[in-house]
Coordinates of C-alpha atoms in Angstrom, one line a residue:
Chain A
M225 CA 28.7 14.8 40.4
A226 CA 26.8 18.1 40.6
R227 CA 26.6 18.1 36.8
Y228 CA 25.4 14.6 36.7
L229 CA 22.7 15.2 39.3
L230 CA 21.5 18.3 37.4
A231 CA 21.3 16.3 34.2
R232 CA 19.5 13.5 35.8
L233 CA 17.0 15.7 37.7
S234 CA 16.1 17.7 34.6
G235 CA 15.5 14.3 32.9
V236 CA 13.2 13.4 35.9
V237 CA 11.2 16.6 35.5
L238 CA 10.9 16.1 31.7
I239 CA 9.5 12.6 32.2
L240 CA 7.1 13.7 34.9
V241 CA 5.7 16.5 32.6
L242 CA 5.2 13.8 29.9
V243 CA 3.5 11.5 32.3
C244 CA 1.3 14.5 33.3
L245 CA 0.4 15.2 29.7
F246 CA -0.4 11.5 29.1
T247 CA -2.6 11.0 32.2
F248 CA -4.2 14.4 31.6
T249 CA -5.1 13.4 28.0
V250 CA -6.4 10.0 29.1
F251 CA -8.4 11.1 32.1
F252 CA -9.8 14.4 30.9
V253 CA -10.3 13.8 27.2
L254 CA -11.2 10.2 26.9
S255 CA -13.3 9.9 30.1
P256 CA -16.9 11.0 30.6
D257 CA -17.5 14.6 31.4
P258 CA -16.6 15.2 35.0
A259 CA -19.1 18.1 35.3
V260 CA -22.0 15.6 34.8
Q261 CA -20.6 13.4 37.5
I262 CA -20.2 16.2 40.0
C263 CA -23.6 17.6 39.2
G264 CA -25.4 14.8 40.8
K265 CA -29.2 14.2 41.0
N266 CA -30.7 17.7 40.8
C267 CA -28.9 18.5 37.7
N268 CA -29.7 21.0 35.0
P269 CA -27.8 22.4 32.0
E270 CA -27.2 25.7 33.8
L271 CA -25.5 24.0 36.8
I272 CA -23.4 21.9 34.6
E273 CA -22.2 25.0 32.8
R274 CA -21.3 26.6 36.2
I275 CA -19.3 23.6 37.3
R276 CA -17.5 23.5 34.0
G277 CA -16.6 27.2 34.4
N278 CA -15.4 26.6 38.0
L279 CA -13.2 23.6 36.9
G280 CA -11.9 25.5 33.9
L281 CA -13.3 22.8 31.6
D282 CA -14.6 25.4 29.2
E283 CA -11.1 26.5 28.5
P284 CA -9.1 25.1 25.5
L285 CA -7.4 21.8 26.4
F286 CA -3.9 23.2 26.3
T287 CA -4.8 26.0 28.7
Q288 CA -6.3 23.4 31.0
F289 CA -3.1 21.5 30.9
T290 CA -0.9 24.5 31.6
T291 CA -3.2 25.6 34.4
F292 CA -2.9 22.1 35.9
L293 CA 0.9 22.2 35.7
G294 CA 0.9 25.7 37.1
G295 CA -1.3 24.5 40.0
L296 CA 1.3 21.7 40.7
F297 CA 4.1 24.2 41.1
A298 CA 2.4 27.5 42.2
G299 CA -1.1 26.6 43.2
R300 CA -4.2 27.8 41.4
A301 CA -7.7 29.1 42.1
Y302 CA -10.9 27.4 41.1
G303 CA -13.7 29.7 39.9
T304 CA -13.6 33.5 40.0
G305 CA -14.8 36.3 42.3
E306 CA -16.5 35.6 45.6
G307 CA -16.9 31.8 45.3
A308 CA -13.3 31.2 44.2
V309 CA -11.4 28.4 46.0
E310 CA -7.7 28.7 46.5
C311 CA -5.8 25.5 46.0
A312 CA -2.2 25.8 47.3
A313 CA 0.8 24.2 45.5
P314 CA 1.2 21.3 44.9
C315 CA -2.3 21.4 43.7
L316 CA -3.7 18.2 42.2
G317 CA -7.3 19.4 42.2
Y318 CA -10.2 18.2 44.3
S319 CA -11.8 14.8 44.5
F320 CA -15.1 14.6 42.7
Q321 CA -16.3 12.3 45.3
S322 CA -15.3 13.9 48.6
S323 CA -14.3 17.4 47.5
Q324 CA -11.2 16.9 49.5
P325 CA -7.9 18.2 48.0
V326 CA -6.2 15.3 46.3
W327 CA -2.8 16.2 47.7
E328 CA -4.2 16.1 51.2
M329 CA -5.9 12.7 50.6
I330 CA -2.6 11.3 49.4
T331 CA -0.4 12.7 52.2
E332 CA -2.9 11.4 54.7
R333 CA -2.7 7.9 53.4
L334 CA 1.0 7.7 52.4
P335 CA 2.3 6.7 55.8
V336 CA 0.0 3.6 55.7
T337 CA 1.3 2.7 52.3
V338 CA 4.9 3.3 53.3
T339 CA 4.4 1.0 56.3
V340 CA 3.0 -1.7 54.1
A341 CA 5.9 -1.3 51.6
V342 CA 8.7 -1.2 54.1
G343 CA 7.5 -4.2 56.1
A344 CA 6.9 -6.2 53.0
A345 CA 10.4 -5.2 51.6
V346 CA 12.1 -6.4 54.8
L347 CA 10.4 -9.7 54.6
W348 CA 10.9 -10.3 50.9
L349 CA 14.5 -9.3 50.9
L350 CA 15.2 -11.7 53.8
A351 CA 13.2 -14.6 52.4
G352 CA 14.3 -14.1 48.8
V353 CA 18.0 -13.7 49.5
V354 CA 18.2 -16.5 52.1
G355 CA 16.0 -18.8 50.0
G356 CA 18.1 -18.1 46.9
L357 CA 21.3 -18.6 48.7
V358 CA 20.2 -21.9 50.2
G359 CA 19.1 -23.0 46.8
A360 CA 22.4 -22.0 45.2
L361 CA 24.7 -23.5 47.9
R362 CA 22.6 -26.7 48.3
Q363 CA 22.0 -27.0 44.5
G364 CA 20.1 -30.1 43.5
T365 CA 19.2 -31.1 47.1
W366 CA 15.8 -31.2 48.7
W367 CA 16.5 -27.8 50.2
D368 CA 17.0 -26.3 46.8
R369 CA 13.9 -28.0 45.3
G370 CA 11.8 -27.0 48.3
A371 CA 12.8 -23.4 48.1
M372 CA 12.2 -23.3 44.3
V373 CA 8.8 -25.0 44.6
I374 CA 7.7 -22.4 47.1
A375 CA 9.1 -19.6 44.9
L376 CA 7.2 -21.0 41.9
S377 CA 3.9 -21.0 43.9
G378 CA 4.6 -17.5 45.0
L379 CA 4.8 -16.5 41.4
S380 CA 1.8 -18.4 40.1
I381 CA -0.8 -17.9 42.9
P382 CA -2.5 -14.6 42.3
N383 CA -2.0 -12.5 45.4
Y384 CA -5.7 -11.8 46.0
V385 CA -6.3 -15.5 46.2
F386 CA -3.4 -15.9 48.6
A387 CA -4.7 -12.9 50.6
L388 CA -8.2 -14.4 51.0
V389 CA -6.9 -17.9 51.8
L390 CA -4.5 -16.5 54.4
Q391 CA -7.2 -14.3 55.9
Y392 CA -9.6 -17.2 56.1
V393 CA -7.1 -19.6 57.7
L394 CA -5.3 -17.2 60.1
V395 CA -8.2 -15.0 61.1
V396 CA -11.4 -17.0 60.7
E397 CA -10.4 -20.6 61.2
L398 CA -7.4 -20.6 63.5
E399 CA -8.1 -17.1 65.0
W400 CA -4.4 -16.4 65.4
L401 CA -4.8 -12.9 64.1
P402 CA -7.5 -10.3 64.5
F403 CA -9.1 -8.6 61.5
P404 CA -6.7 -5.9 60.3
Q405 CA -7.5 -2.6 62.0
A406 CA -6.5 0.9 61.4
V407 CA -4.2 1.6 64.4
T408 CA -0.9 3.3 64.6
L409 CA 2.3 1.9 66.0
A410 CA 2.1 4.4 68.9
D411 CA -1.4 3.5 69.9
D412 CA -1.2 -0.3 70.1
P413 CA 2.1 -1.8 68.9
A414 CA 0.9 -5.4 69.1
L415 CA -2.3 -4.8 67.3
W416 CA -0.5 -2.7 64.7
F417 CA 1.9 -5.5 64.0
Q418 CA -0.9 -8.1 63.8
S419 CA -2.9 -5.8 61.4
Y420 CA 0.0 -5.3 59.0
L421 CA 1.4 -8.8 59.2
M422 CA -0.9 -10.4 56.6
P423 CA -0.5 -7.6 54.0
W424 CA 3.3 -7.8 54.5
I425 CA 3.3 -11.6 54.0
V426 CA 1.0 -11.5 50.9
L427 CA 3.1 -8.8 49.2
A428 CA 6.4 -10.3 50.3
F429 CA 5.5 -13.7 49.0
A430 CA 5.2 -12.7 45.4
Y431 CA 8.3 -10.5 45.4
A432 CA 10.4 -13.0 47.4
S433 CA 9.8 -15.6 44.8
V434 CA 11.4 -13.4 42.1
Y435 CA 14.2 -12.5 44.4
A436 CA 14.9 -16.1 45.4
R437 CA 15.2 -17.2 41.8
L438 CA 17.3 -14.3 40.9
T439 CA 19.6 -14.7 43.9
R440 CA 20.0 -18.4 43.3
A441 CA 20.9 -17.9 39.6
N442 CA 23.3 -15.1 40.3
V443 CA 25.1 -16.9 43.2
I444 CA 25.4 -20.1 41.1
D445 CA 26.9 -18.0 38.2
T446 CA 29.2 -16.1 40.5
L447 CA 30.6 -19.2 42.1
E448 CA 31.8 -20.2 38.7
E449 CA 33.8 -17.0 38.3
N450 CA 37.5 -17.2 38.1
F451 CA 37.9 -14.7 40.9
V452 CA 36.1 -17.1 43.2
R453 CA 38.6 -19.8 42.3
T454 CA 41.4 -17.2 43.1
A455 CA 39.8 -16.6 46.5
R456 CA 39.8 -20.3 47.2
A457 CA 43.3 -20.6 45.9
K458 CA 44.3 -18.1 48.6
G459 CA 43.1 -20.5 51.2
L460 CA 40.2 -18.4 52.4
P461 CA 37.6 -20.2 54.5
R462 CA 34.5 -21.2 52.6
G463 CA 32.3 -18.7 54.5
Q464 CA 34.5 -15.8 53.5
V465 CA 34.7 -16.9 49.9
I466 CA 31.0 -17.0 49.7
R467 CA 30.2 -13.8 51.7
R468 CA 32.9 -11.6 50.2
H469 CA 33.5 -12.9 46.7
A470 CA 30.3 -14.5 45.6
L471 CA 27.5 -12.8 47.5
R472 CA 28.5 -9.2 46.8
P473 CA 28.7 -9.5 43.0
A474 CA 25.6 -11.7 43.0
L475 CA 23.5 -9.3 45.0
T476 CA 24.4 -6.1 43.2
P477 CA 21.8 -6.7 40.5
V478 CA 19.3 -7.6 43.1
A479 CA 19.8 -4.2 44.7
T480 CA 18.9 -2.6 41.4
I481 CA 15.6 -4.3 40.9
F482 CA 14.9 -3.8 44.6
G483 CA 15.0 -0.1 44.2
M484 CA 12.6 -0.2 41.3
D485 CA 10.2 -2.6 43.0
F486 CA 10.2 -0.7 46.2
A487 CA 9.6 2.6 44.5
G488 CA 6.7 1.1 42.5
L489 CA 5.1 -0.1 45.8
L490 CA 5.1 3.3 47.2
G491 CA 2.5 4.2 44.6
G492 CA 0.2 1.9 46.5
A493 CA -0.4 -1.9 46.6
L494 CA -3.9 -1.7 45.1
I495 CA -5.1 -5.3 45.5
T496 CA -3.5 -6.1 48.8
E497 CA -4.7 -2.9 50.4
K498 CA -8.1 -3.4 49.0
V499 CA -8.4 -7.0 50.2
F500 CA -7.3 -6.2 53.7
G501 CA -9.2 -3.0 53.9
I502 CA -6.1 -1.0 54.6
N503 CA -6.7 2.7 54.1
G504 CA -3.6 3.5 52.1
V505 CA -2.9 5.0 48.7
G506 CA -3.6 1.7 47.0
K507 CA -7.1 1.3 48.4
M508 CA -7.8 4.9 47.7
T509 CA -6.8 4.4 44.1
A510 CA -8.9 1.2 43.7
D511 CA -11.9 3.1 45.1
A512 CA -11.2 6.1 42.9
I513 CA -11.1 3.9 39.8
G514 CA -14.4 2.4 40.7
R515 CA -16.0 5.8 41.0
N516 CA -14.2 7.4 38.1
D517 CA -12.8 10.0 40.5
Q518 CA -10.4 11.4 37.9
P519 CA -8.4 14.0 39.9
V520 CA -7.5 11.3 42.5
I521 CA -6.5 8.7 39.8
M522 CA -4.4 11.3 38.1
G523 CA -2.8 12.5 41.3
V524 CA -1.8 8.9 42.3
T525 CA -0.5 8.1 38.8
L526 CA 1.7 11.2 39.0
L527 CA 2.9 10.2 42.5
A528 CA 3.7 6.6 41.5
A529 CA 5.6 7.9 38.4
A530 CA 7.5 10.3 40.5
F531 CA 8.5 7.6 42.9
V532 CA 9.7 5.3 40.2
V533 CA 11.6 8.0 38.3
V534 CA 13.3 9.3 41.4
G535 CA 13.9 5.7 42.6
N536 CA 15.7 5.1 39.4
V537 CA 18.1 7.9 40.0
V538 CA 18.7 6.8 43.5
V539 CA 19.4 3.2 42.3
D540 CA 22.0 4.6 39.8
L541 CA 23.7 6.6 42.6
V542 CA 23.7 3.6 44.9
Y543 CA 25.1 1.4 42.1
T544 CA 28.2 3.5 41.9
A545 CA 28.8 2.7 45.6
L546 CA 28.2 -1.0 45.0
D547 CA 30.2 -1.5 41.9
P548 CA 33.5 0.3 41.6
R549 CA 33.5 -0.1 37.8
V550 CA 30.5 2.1 37.4
R551 CA 31.1 5.7 37.0
L552 CA 28.6 8.5 36.6
T553 CA 28.8 10.1 33.2
V554 CA 26.5 12.6 31.6
A555 CA 25.3 11.1 28.4
Chain B
M154 CA 68.9 -37.4 48.1
T155 CA 66.7 -34.7 49.5
T156 CA 63.0 -35.0 49.8
P157 CA 61.4 -33.5 46.7
L158 CA 59.3 -30.4 47.2
L159 CA 56.6 -31.8 45.1
E160 CA 56.2 -35.4 44.0
V161 CA 53.3 -36.7 42.0
Q162 CA 52.9 -40.4 41.6
D163 CA 50.4 -42.3 39.5
L164 CA 48.1 -39.4 39.5
T165 CA 44.8 -40.3 37.8
I166 CA 41.8 -37.9 37.6
A167 CA 38.5 -39.0 36.2
F168 CA 35.1 -37.5 35.8
P169 CA 31.8 -39.4 35.7
T170 CA 30.1 -39.3 32.4
P171 CA 26.3 -39.4 31.7
G172 CA 25.4 -43.1 31.5
G173 CA 27.5 -44.3 34.5
G174 CA 30.9 -44.4 32.8
S175 CA 33.9 -42.2 33.6
A176 CA 36.4 -40.3 31.5
E177 CA 40.0 -40.1 32.6
V178 CA 41.5 -36.7 32.0
V179 CA 44.8 -37.5 33.6
S180 CA 46.3 -41.0 33.7
E181 CA 49.1 -42.3 35.9
L182 CA 51.0 -39.1 35.7
G183 CA 54.3 -38.9 37.7
F184 CA 57.0 -36.3 38.2
A185 CA 59.1 -34.8 40.9
L186 CA 60.3 -31.3 41.6
P187 CA 63.3 -30.7 44.0
P188 CA 63.1 -27.8 46.4
G189 CA 63.6 -24.6 44.4
G190 CA 63.5 -26.5 41.2
S191 CA 61.4 -25.7 38.1
L192 CA 59.3 -27.9 35.9
G193 CA 57.3 -27.1 32.8
I194 CA 54.2 -29.0 31.9
V195 CA 53.4 -28.6 28.2
G196 CA 50.7 -30.0 26.0
E197 CA 47.7 -29.0 23.9
S198 CA 44.4 -27.8 25.2
G199 CA 42.6 -30.7 26.9
S200 CA 45.8 -32.6 27.6
G201 CA 45.2 -32.5 31.4
K202 CA 47.8 -29.9 32.4
S203 CA 45.4 -27.6 34.2
M204 CA 43.6 -30.4 35.9
T205 CA 47.0 -31.6 37.2
S206 CA 47.6 -28.1 38.7
L207 CA 44.1 -28.0 40.2
A208 CA 44.6 -31.4 41.7
V209 CA 47.8 -30.2 43.4
M210 CA 45.9 -27.2 44.8
G211 CA 43.0 -29.4 45.9
L212 CA 40.7 -27.3 43.7
L213 CA 39.4 -30.0 41.4
P214 CA 35.8 -29.4 40.2
K215 CA 33.0 -31.2 42.1
G216 CA 32.6 -34.8 41.1
A217 CA 36.2 -35.3 40.0
R218 CA 37.7 -38.6 41.2
L219 CA 41.4 -38.6 42.1
A220 CA 43.8 -41.5 42.6
G221 CA 47.5 -41.6 43.2
R222 CA 49.8 -39.6 45.5
I223 CA 50.7 -35.9 45.6
R224 CA 53.4 -35.3 48.1
L225 CA 54.4 -31.8 49.3
A226 CA 57.7 -32.0 51.1
G227 CA 57.0 -35.7 51.8
E228 CA 53.5 -35.3 53.1
D229 CA 50.7 -36.8 50.9
I230 CA 48.2 -34.1 50.3
A231 CA 46.0 -35.9 47.7
G232 CA 42.4 -35.9 48.9
L233 CA 43.2 -34.1 52.1
P234 CA 40.0 -32.7 53.7
D235 CA 39.3 -29.1 52.6
R236 CA 39.9 -27.6 56.0
R237 CA 43.5 -28.9 56.1
M238 CA 44.1 -28.2 52.4
R239 CA 43.1 -24.6 53.0
A240 CA 46.1 -24.1 55.3
I241 CA 48.4 -25.2 52.5
R242 CA 46.7 -23.4 49.6
G243 CA 47.9 -19.9 49.2
D244 CA 50.5 -20.3 52.0
R245 CA 52.9 -23.1 50.9
I246 CA 51.5 -23.5 47.4
A247 CA 50.3 -20.4 45.5
M248 CA 48.9 -20.2 42.1
V249 CA 48.8 -17.7 39.3
F250 CA 46.0 -18.1 36.7
Q251 CA 45.7 -17.5 33.1
D252 CA 43.3 -14.5 32.7
P253 CA 44.2 -11.9 35.3
L254 CA 41.1 -9.7 34.6
S255 CA 38.6 -12.4 35.4
S256 CA 40.8 -13.8 38.2
L257 CA 40.7 -10.6 40.2
N258 CA 37.5 -9.7 41.9
P259 CA 36.3 -6.4 40.3
Y260 CA 34.6 -5.3 43.5
Y261 CA 37.7 -4.9 45.7
A262 CA 40.8 -2.8 45.5
V263 CA 43.9 -4.8 44.5
G264 CA 45.6 -3.9 47.8
F265 CA 42.8 -5.5 49.7
Q266 CA 42.9 -8.7 47.6
I267 CA 46.6 -9.1 48.3
E268 CA 46.1 -8.3 52.1
E269 CA 43.4 -10.9 52.1
A270 CA 45.7 -13.7 50.9
Y271 CA 48.3 -12.7 53.6
R272 CA 45.7 -12.5 56.4
A273 CA 44.2 -15.8 55.5
H274 CA 47.4 -17.4 56.8
R275 CA 48.4 -14.9 59.4
P276 CA 45.3 -14.6 61.5
R277 CA 47.1 -12.4 64.1
A278 CA 48.3 -9.9 61.5
T279 CA 46.9 -6.4 61.8
R280 CA 45.4 -4.6 58.8
R281 CA 48.2 -2.2 58.9
E282 CA 50.8 -5.0 58.7
A283 CA 48.9 -6.7 55.9
R284 CA 48.8 -3.4 54.0
R285 CA 52.5 -3.0 54.4
V286 CA 53.1 -6.6 53.1
A287 CA 50.7 -5.9 50.2
V288 CA 52.5 -2.7 49.2
E289 CA 55.9 -4.5 49.5
A290 CA 54.6 -7.4 47.3
M291 CA 53.4 -4.8 44.7
E292 CA 56.8 -3.2 44.8
R293 CA 58.5 -6.5 44.4
V294 CA 56.5 -7.2 41.2
H295 CA 57.5 -3.6 40.0
I296 CA 54.2 -1.9 40.1
P297 CA 55.1 1.8 40.1
D298 CA 53.6 4.0 42.9
A299 CA 52.6 0.8 44.8
A300 CA 51.3 2.5 47.9
R301 CA 48.8 4.6 45.9
R302 CA 48.0 1.9 43.4
A303 CA 47.0 -0.5 46.2
G304 CA 43.8 1.5 46.5
H305 CA 42.9 1.1 42.8
Y306 CA 40.5 -1.5 41.3
P307 CA 41.5 -4.2 38.8
H308 CA 39.8 -2.5 35.9
Q309 CA 42.1 0.5 36.4
F310 CA 45.2 -1.6 35.6
S311 CA 46.6 -2.8 32.3
G312 CA 46.7 -6.6 31.5
G313 CA 50.4 -6.9 32.4
M314 CA 49.9 -4.9 35.6
R315 CA 47.0 -7.1 36.6
Q316 CA 49.1 -10.2 36.2
R317 CA 51.7 -8.6 38.4
V318 CA 49.0 -8.1 41.0
M319 CA 48.1 -11.8 40.7
I320 CA 51.8 -12.6 41.2
A321 CA 51.9 -10.3 44.2
I322 CA 49.0 -12.1 45.7
A323 CA 50.9 -15.4 45.3
L324 CA 54.1 -13.9 46.7
S325 CA 52.6 -12.2 49.7
T326 CA 52.8 -15.4 51.8
E327 CA 56.3 -16.4 50.6
P328 CA 55.2 -19.9 49.2
D329 CA 57.6 -22.8 48.7
L330 CA 55.9 -23.6 45.4
L331 CA 54.4 -21.4 42.8
I332 CA 52.2 -22.9 40.1
A333 CA 51.7 -20.7 37.1
D334 CA 49.0 -21.9 34.8
E335 CA 49.4 -20.2 31.4
P336 CA 50.5 -17.0 33.1
T337 CA 51.2 -15.1 29.8
T338 CA 48.7 -16.6 27.4
A339 CA 46.2 -13.7 27.8
L340 CA 48.9 -11.0 27.4
D341 CA 50.6 -9.2 24.6
V342 CA 53.9 -10.6 23.4
T343 CA 56.0 -7.7 24.8
V344 CA 54.2 -7.9 28.1
Q345 CA 54.6 -11.7 28.1
A346 CA 58.4 -11.3 28.1
Q347 CA 58.2 -8.8 31.0
I348 CA 56.1 -11.2 33.1
L349 CA 58.4 -14.1 32.4
A350 CA 61.4 -12.0 33.3
L351 CA 59.6 -11.1 36.5
L352 CA 59.0 -14.8 37.3
R353 CA 62.7 -15.6 36.7
E354 CA 63.7 -12.7 39.0
I355 CA 61.4 -13.9 41.7
R356 CA 62.8 -17.4 41.5
R357 CA 66.3 -16.1 41.7
D358 CA 65.5 -13.9 44.7
T359 CA 63.3 -16.1 46.7
G360 CA 64.3 -19.7 45.7
T361 CA 60.6 -20.7 45.3
G362 CA 59.9 -23.8 43.3
L363 CA 58.0 -23.3 40.0
V364 CA 55.6 -25.4 38.1
L365 CA 54.9 -23.7 34.8
I366 CA 52.0 -24.9 32.7
T367 CA 51.9 -23.8 29.1
H368 CA 51.2 -24.8 25.6
D369 CA 54.1 -22.5 24.5
L370 CA 57.4 -24.4 24.0
A371 CA 59.3 -21.1 23.6
V372 CA 58.2 -20.1 27.1
V373 CA 59.3 -23.4 28.6
S374 CA 62.8 -23.2 27.0
E375 CA 63.7 -20.0 28.8
M376 CA 62.0 -20.8 32.2
V377 CA 62.5 -24.3 33.5
D378 CA 65.0 -27.1 34.2
D379 CA 62.7 -30.1 33.4
V380 CA 59.8 -30.6 31.0
V381 CA 56.9 -33.0 31.1
V382 CA 55.1 -33.3 27.7
M383 CA 51.5 -34.3 28.2
R384 CA 49.1 -35.7 25.7
A385 CA 45.6 -36.9 26.3
G386 CA 46.2 -37.0 30.1
R387 CA 49.5 -39.0 29.9
C388 CA 53.1 -38.1 30.1
V389 CA 54.7 -38.9 26.8
E390 CA 58.1 -37.5 27.6
H391 CA 59.9 -36.2 30.7
A392 CA 63.3 -34.7 30.1
P393 CA 65.7 -31.9 31.1
V394 CA 64.8 -28.9 28.9
A395 CA 68.1 -28.8 26.9
R396 CA 67.8 -32.5 25.9
L397 CA 64.1 -32.1 25.0
F398 CA 65.0 -29.5 22.5
S399 CA 68.2 -31.1 21.2
D400 CA 67.2 -34.7 21.2
P401 CA 63.4 -35.3 21.6
Q402 CA 62.7 -39.0 22.1
H403 CA 59.0 -39.2 21.4
A404 CA 57.4 -38.7 18.0
Y405 CA 54.8 -36.4 19.6
T406 CA 57.4 -34.1 21.1
R407 CA 59.2 -33.9 17.8
A408 CA 55.9 -33.0 16.1
L409 CA 55.2 -30.3 18.7
L410 CA 58.7 -28.9 18.3
D411 CA 58.3 -29.0 14.5
A412 CA 55.1 -27.0 14.8
V413 CA 56.8 -24.1 16.3
P414 CA 57.2 -21.5 13.5
R415 CA 60.7 -20.2 13.0
L416 CA 61.8 -17.0 11.4
D417 CA 64.4 -18.7 9.3
D418 CA 62.0 -21.4 8.1
E419 CA 62.1 -22.1 4.4
V420 CA 58.7 -23.7 4.3
G421 CA 56.0 -21.2 3.8
E422 CA 53.3 -23.3 5.5
L423 CA 52.8 -23.8 9.2
R424 CA 53.1 -27.4 10.3
T425 CA 50.4 -28.8 12.6
V426 CA 50.3 -31.6 15.1
R427 CA 47.9 -34.3 13.9
A428 CA 45.1 -35.6 16.1
A429 CA 44.4 -33.2 18.9
A430 CA 43.8 -34.6 22.4
P431 CA 41.0 -37.1 22.3
D432 CA 38.4 -37.3 25.1
T433 CA 39.9 -40.5 26.3
P434 CA 43.1 -42.1 25.1
R435 CA 42.3 -44.9 22.6
E436 CA 43.7 -48.3 23.1
G437 CA 47.4 -48.6 22.2
E438 CA 47.8 -44.8 21.7
R439 CA 50.6 -43.8 24.1

């Protein structure tokens, strides 16, 4: 177990360094000169040079990269002498736009994004698994068709369209919900719930569709398994046959993709957060892309990659608990 | 005369076919098994043997239409509602299937899967009692180190051991009738012999009735009193096992017996049975 974890975690670190290298190349080499952007209106060549010096952009590329990596793990200083700015580890640099440390910007907004992701996950798991199960057990009936038509629309309607329609209907026309507001659970639980409800629904709709179809297909396949016939031959009640012998094998693969989807969402739901004006990592990223705020984009990319890679390891560990045939081996 | 343990009369099983027709997979089948008796049902693939066993268990696939009578100790159980059939399945009639690996749930320890069969019919039984029964059943089918092995999963057993687990599941409730559908087909020849020996031993010790379904005449000859030979859903011959081998009445039975390869056979070529089971019996073909 310890050996396995060690092997996997070194793999994680390797992948993250590669992601760093890739994003670093894309954002700092292929994008316009950041010094020009920071420089602003009263710009002159001298000022640009000074900014370049402060950001370390006059160094060779490889040195810039190692400095960036070093900053992540040990912190770094921008500039030299009197005007030097100390950036503590994990240092992702400063936003070109607000001059705030990127790490701080992310950690400030992460709780909002986690709230969006967790709420949506609860909804889509419930809706997806229940919908898929109903479809499988009532195969060919109107229940089944209804569930699958809804699932298909969830897959085919772009979520910004759904978000806008939902907002228009629930907030503007019916006035059932207020415009989403930035409140915490502690401040005003009711308003908090109402503010997050629409983003949860919008995100969950798309995911639930995939989960419903997957669950339905898996349950139908599993019900055909010989061991389900054995369970029935034992004289077990139908509910037990389904719960114990069909649902568990059918949902194990669902658990795997759930881990990946959820980890992916922690990197921010760009469109949903942007549409509802939720100040999470996703909206921050969308804004940063619009303004070419490279350190922020890079920081978020790294964060999202880290979530997915670590999520993958967690999924594999959980899988060994779910399926007794799976054993951890170091490849 | 005592009431037969199992009596099947005029059993007909049909499936609807696309286009509104229906295909009979079993037609007017009849046989009887005395308490503690044993019966072999032999036939080629598709002859309706497995459908017959599933009909007795009340486990026919959806859409199957069933006519005729299936009496268990005098009570007609054909077409009984599932709730009542459930009380019989696994308790009075237990079944052992062909492929033990796919017939055991890979997600649960074998001990649990045996306990489950027992507890399904003994709702008041405690887990501890069920565990004791499970370990005893495993010991009865000669699984070494049963108490420890009960905690292992199906993939940790060999093919023969898995089939022993399946038999232990069937035995845990002390059924009156055991249906074994091709119990040795998926196993190595040496393991086959061990499993058959185990089934004989169990019959001797418990007096349970046995319906053995197989395509293998050699298996039948060592295991049962009577044999039903099926072809295309119909019984072509029903005879005590000794007579079937010494004096087969039907041409199809003779052809089947002829197709069994022998070590002392002079002919170098294997003989085959012509015309495998058709989808539906043609007119005049009986």
